[in-house]
Amino acid sequence: MAGHSKWANIKHRKARSDAKKGKIYSRIAKEVISAVKQGGADPQGNPRLKLALQKAKAANVPNDVIDRNIKKGSAADQADFTEITYELYGHGGVGILVEVMTDNK
């Protein structure tokens, strides 16, 4: 912990929880943007977007963040995210599959 100051402890706790939330929000944002790029901005006609919105609601992502990402995905100048699967081998020959979304080609 940070020491004996109550406010310093709160600051460190809040920083950790904010970092965790930010990581979740950015992962869901990439999913929403990718879904909008592939199937359009209407959740009724885009099952992938509907699933991404359900995940966002389950993670308590605010509606303004969701709406902002839908607009970002429907913009023409937005970079396109692609899904890539990497096959890795760890210690002892253990196989690992890593699924990532990236805009770097």
PDB file of C-alpha atoms in Angstrom:
ATOM      1  CA  MET A   1       0.000   0.000   0.000  1.00  0.00           C
ATOM      2  CA  ALA A   2       0.925   3.636  -0.147  1.00  0.00           C
ATOM      3  CA  GLY A   3       1.472   4.277   3.534  1.00  0.00           C
ATOM      4  CA  HIS A   4      -0.636   5.667   6.345  1.00  0.00           C
ATOM      5  CA  SER A   5      -2.459   8.387   4.454  1.00  0.00           C
ATOM      6  CA  LYS A   6      -6.066   7.417   3.786  1.00  0.00           C
ATOM      7  CA  TRP A   7      -6.246   9.494   0.586  1.00  0.00           C
ATOM      8  CA  ALA A   8      -3.034   8.065  -0.810  1.00  0.00           C
ATOM      9  CA  ASN A   9      -4.426   4.573  -0.273  1.00  0.00           C
ATOM     10  CA  ILE A  10      -7.682   5.530  -2.015  1.00  0.00           C
ATOM     11  CA  LYS A  11      -5.705   7.008  -4.922  1.00  0.00           C
ATOM     12  CA  HIS A  12      -3.739   3.777  -5.427  1.00  0.00           C
ATOM     13  CA  ARG A  13      -6.845   1.590  -5.151  1.00  0.00           C
ATOM     14  CA  LYS A  14      -8.721   3.787  -7.619  1.00  0.00           C
ATOM     15  CA  ALA A  15      -5.818   3.746 -10.076  1.00  0.00           C
ATOM     16  CA  ARG A  16      -5.819  -0.062 -10.077  1.00  0.00           C
ATOM     17  CA  SER A  17      -9.579  -0.324 -10.582  1.00  0.00           C
ATOM     18  CA  ASP A  18      -9.536   2.362 -13.311  1.00  0.00           C
ATOM     19  CA  ALA A  19      -6.781   0.513 -15.169  1.00  0.00           C
ATOM     20  CA  LYS A  20      -8.788  -2.714 -14.988  1.00  0.00           C
ATOM     21  CA  LYS A  21     -11.923  -0.945 -16.289  1.00  0.00           C
ATOM     22  CA  GLY A  22      -9.959   0.718 -19.068  1.00  0.00           C
ATOM     23  CA  LYS A  23      -8.606  -2.609 -20.254  1.00  0.00           C
ATOM     24  CA  ILE A  24     -12.112  -4.099 -20.401  1.00  0.00           C
ATOM     25  CA  TYR A  25     -13.552  -1.019 -22.140  1.00  0.00           C
ATOM     26  CA  SER A  26     -10.849  -1.013 -24.820  1.00  0.00           C
ATOM     27  CA  ARG A  27     -11.283  -4.739 -25.528  1.00  0.00           C
ATOM     28  CA  ILE A  28     -15.043  -4.344 -25.910  1.00  0.00           C
ATOM     29  CA  ALA A  29     -14.557  -1.186 -27.993  1.00  0.00           C
ATOM     30  CA  LYS A  30     -12.428  -3.131 -30.481  1.00  0.00           C
ATOM     31  CA  GLU A  31     -15.101  -5.840 -30.686  1.00  0.00           C
ATOM     32  CA  VAL A  32     -17.866  -3.274 -31.292  1.00  0.00           C
ATOM     33  CA  ILE A  33     -15.865  -1.395 -33.947  1.00  0.00           C
ATOM     34  CA  SER A  34     -14.971  -4.632 -35.733  1.00  0.00           C
ATOM     35  CA  ALA A  35     -18.594  -5.822 -35.663  1.00  0.00           C
ATOM     36  CA  VAL A  36     -19.859  -2.512 -37.072  1.00  0.00           C
ATOM     37  CA  LYS A  37     -17.242  -2.602 -39.842  1.00  0.00           C
ATOM     38  CA  GLN A  38     -18.225  -6.134 -40.857  1.00  0.00           C
ATOM     39  CA  GLY A  39     -22.015  -6.036 -40.560  1.00  0.00           C
ATOM     40  CA  GLY A  40     -23.282  -2.487 -40.141  1.00  0.00           C
ATOM     41  CA  ALA A  41     -24.449  -0.372 -37.221  1.00  0.00           C
ATOM     42  CA  ASP A  42     -27.882  -1.999 -36.772  1.00  0.00           C
ATOM     43  CA  PRO A  43     -27.828  -4.636 -33.988  1.00  0.00           C
ATOM     44  CA  GLN A  44     -30.997  -6.283 -35.357  1.00  0.00           C
ATOM     45  CA  GLY A  45     -29.304  -7.101 -38.661  1.00  0.00           C
ATOM     46  CA  ASN A  46     -25.846  -7.712 -37.223  1.00  0.00           C
ATOM     47  CA  PRO A  47     -25.674 -10.673 -34.793  1.00  0.00           C
ATOM     48  CA  ARG A  48     -21.997 -10.047 -34.068  1.00  0.00           C
ATOM     49  CA  LEU A  49     -22.750  -6.486 -32.960  1.00  0.00           C
ATOM     50  CA  LYS A  50     -25.667  -7.744 -30.876  1.00  0.00           C
ATOM     51  CA  LEU A  51     -23.329 -10.159 -29.069  1.00  0.00           C
ATOM     52  CA  ALA A  52     -20.730  -7.414 -28.535  1.00  0.00           C
ATOM     53  CA  LEU A  53     -23.431  -5.139 -27.076  1.00  0.00           C
ATOM     54  CA  GLN A  54     -24.543  -7.912 -24.716  1.00  0.00           C
ATOM     55  CA  LYS A  55     -20.934  -8.313 -23.540  1.00  0.00           C
ATOM     56  CA  ALA A  56     -20.695  -4.549 -23.054  1.00  0.00           C
ATOM     57  CA  LYS A  57     -23.873  -4.474 -20.963  1.00  0.00           C
ATOM     58  CA  ALA A  58     -22.622  -7.409 -18.871  1.00  0.00           C
ATOM     59  CA  ALA A  59     -19.369  -5.504 -18.205  1.00  0.00           C
ATOM     60  CA  ASN A  60     -21.303  -2.317 -17.231  1.00  0.00           C
ATOM     61  CA  VAL A  61     -19.858  -0.264 -20.084  1.00  0.00           C
ATOM     62  CA  PRO A  62     -21.624   3.141 -20.216  1.00  0.00           C
ATOM     63  CA  ASN A  63     -24.008   3.790 -23.127  1.00  0.00           C
ATOM     64  CA  ASP A  64     -22.089   6.861 -24.302  1.00  0.00           C
ATOM     65  CA  VAL A  65     -18.935   4.751 -24.696  1.00  0.00           C
ATOM     66  CA  ILE A  66     -20.882   2.152 -26.696  1.00  0.00           C
ATOM     67  CA  ASP A  67     -22.494   4.815 -28.922  1.00  0.00           C
ATOM     68  CA  ARG A  68     -19.143   6.518 -29.490  1.00  0.00           C
ATOM     69  CA  ASN A  69     -17.602   3.229 -30.630  1.00  0.00           C
ATOM     70  CA  ILE A  70     -20.505   2.470 -32.969  1.00  0.00           C
ATOM     71  CA  LYS A  71     -20.021   5.899 -34.577  1.00  0.00           C
ATOM     72  CA  LYS A  72     -16.277   5.307 -34.737  1.00  0.00           C
ATOM     73  CA  GLY A  73     -16.803   1.954 -36.473  1.00  0.00           C
ATOM     74  CA  SER A  74     -19.176   3.388 -39.052  1.00  0.00           C
ATOM     75  CA  ALA A  75     -16.771   6.224 -39.952  1.00  0.00           C
ATOM     76  CA  ALA A  76     -14.987   5.691 -43.266  1.00  0.00           C
ATOM     77  CA  ASP A  77     -11.548   6.833 -42.085  1.00  0.00           C
ATOM     78  CA  GLN A  78     -11.377   4.416 -39.127  1.00  0.00           C
ATOM     79  CA  ALA A  79      -8.675   1.724 -39.314  1.00  0.00           C
ATOM     80  CA  ASP A  80     -10.062  -1.758 -39.843  1.00  0.00           C
ATOM     81  CA  PHE A  81      -9.422  -4.284 -37.066  1.00  0.00           C
ATOM     82  CA  THR A  82      -8.643  -7.820 -38.159  1.00  0.00           C
ATOM     83  CA  GLU A  83      -8.730 -10.957 -36.074  1.00  0.00           C
ATOM     84  CA  ILE A  84      -5.568 -13.034 -36.029  1.00  0.00           C
ATOM     85  CA  THR A  85      -4.960 -16.374 -34.327  1.00  0.00           C
ATOM     86  CA  TYR A  86      -1.418 -17.219 -33.257  1.00  0.00           C
ATOM     87  CA  GLU A  87      -0.362 -20.759 -32.440  1.00  0.00           C
ATOM     88  CA  LEU A  88       2.414 -20.855 -29.837  1.00  0.00           C
ATOM     89  CA  TYR A  89       4.292 -23.551 -27.977  1.00  0.00           C
ATOM     90  CA  GLY A  90       5.204 -23.030 -24.332  1.00  0.00           C
ATOM     91  CA  HIS A  91       7.349 -24.908 -21.857  1.00  0.00           C
ATOM     92  CA  GLY A  92       7.140 -28.665 -22.169  1.00  0.00           C
ATOM     93  CA  GLY A  93       5.587 -28.428 -25.636  1.00  0.00           C
ATOM     94  CA  VAL A  94       2.254 -27.093 -24.380  1.00  0.00           C
ATOM     95  CA  GLY A  95       0.243 -25.649 -27.264  1.00  0.00           C
ATOM     96  CA  ILE A  96      -1.275 -22.185 -26.806  1.00  0.00           C
ATOM     97  CA  LEU A  97      -3.778 -20.472 -29.109  1.00  0.00           C
ATOM     98  CA  VAL A  98      -3.879 -16.675 -28.853  1.00  0.00           C
ATOM     99  CA  GLU A  99      -6.716 -14.797 -30.562  1.00  0.00           C
ATOM    100  CA  VAL A 100      -6.046 -11.071 -31.018  1.00  0.00           C
ATOM    101  CA  MET A 101      -7.625  -8.106 -32.781  1.00  0.00           C
ATOM    102  CA  THR A 102      -5.256  -5.618 -34.375  1.00  0.00           C
ATOM    103  CA  ASP A 103      -5.252  -2.738 -36.817  1.00  0.00           C
ATOM    104  CA  ASN A 104      -1.587  -3.339 -37.661  1.00  0.00           C
ATOM    105  CA  LYS A 105      -1.167  -5.261 -40.906  1.00  0.00           C
TER     106      LYS A 105
END
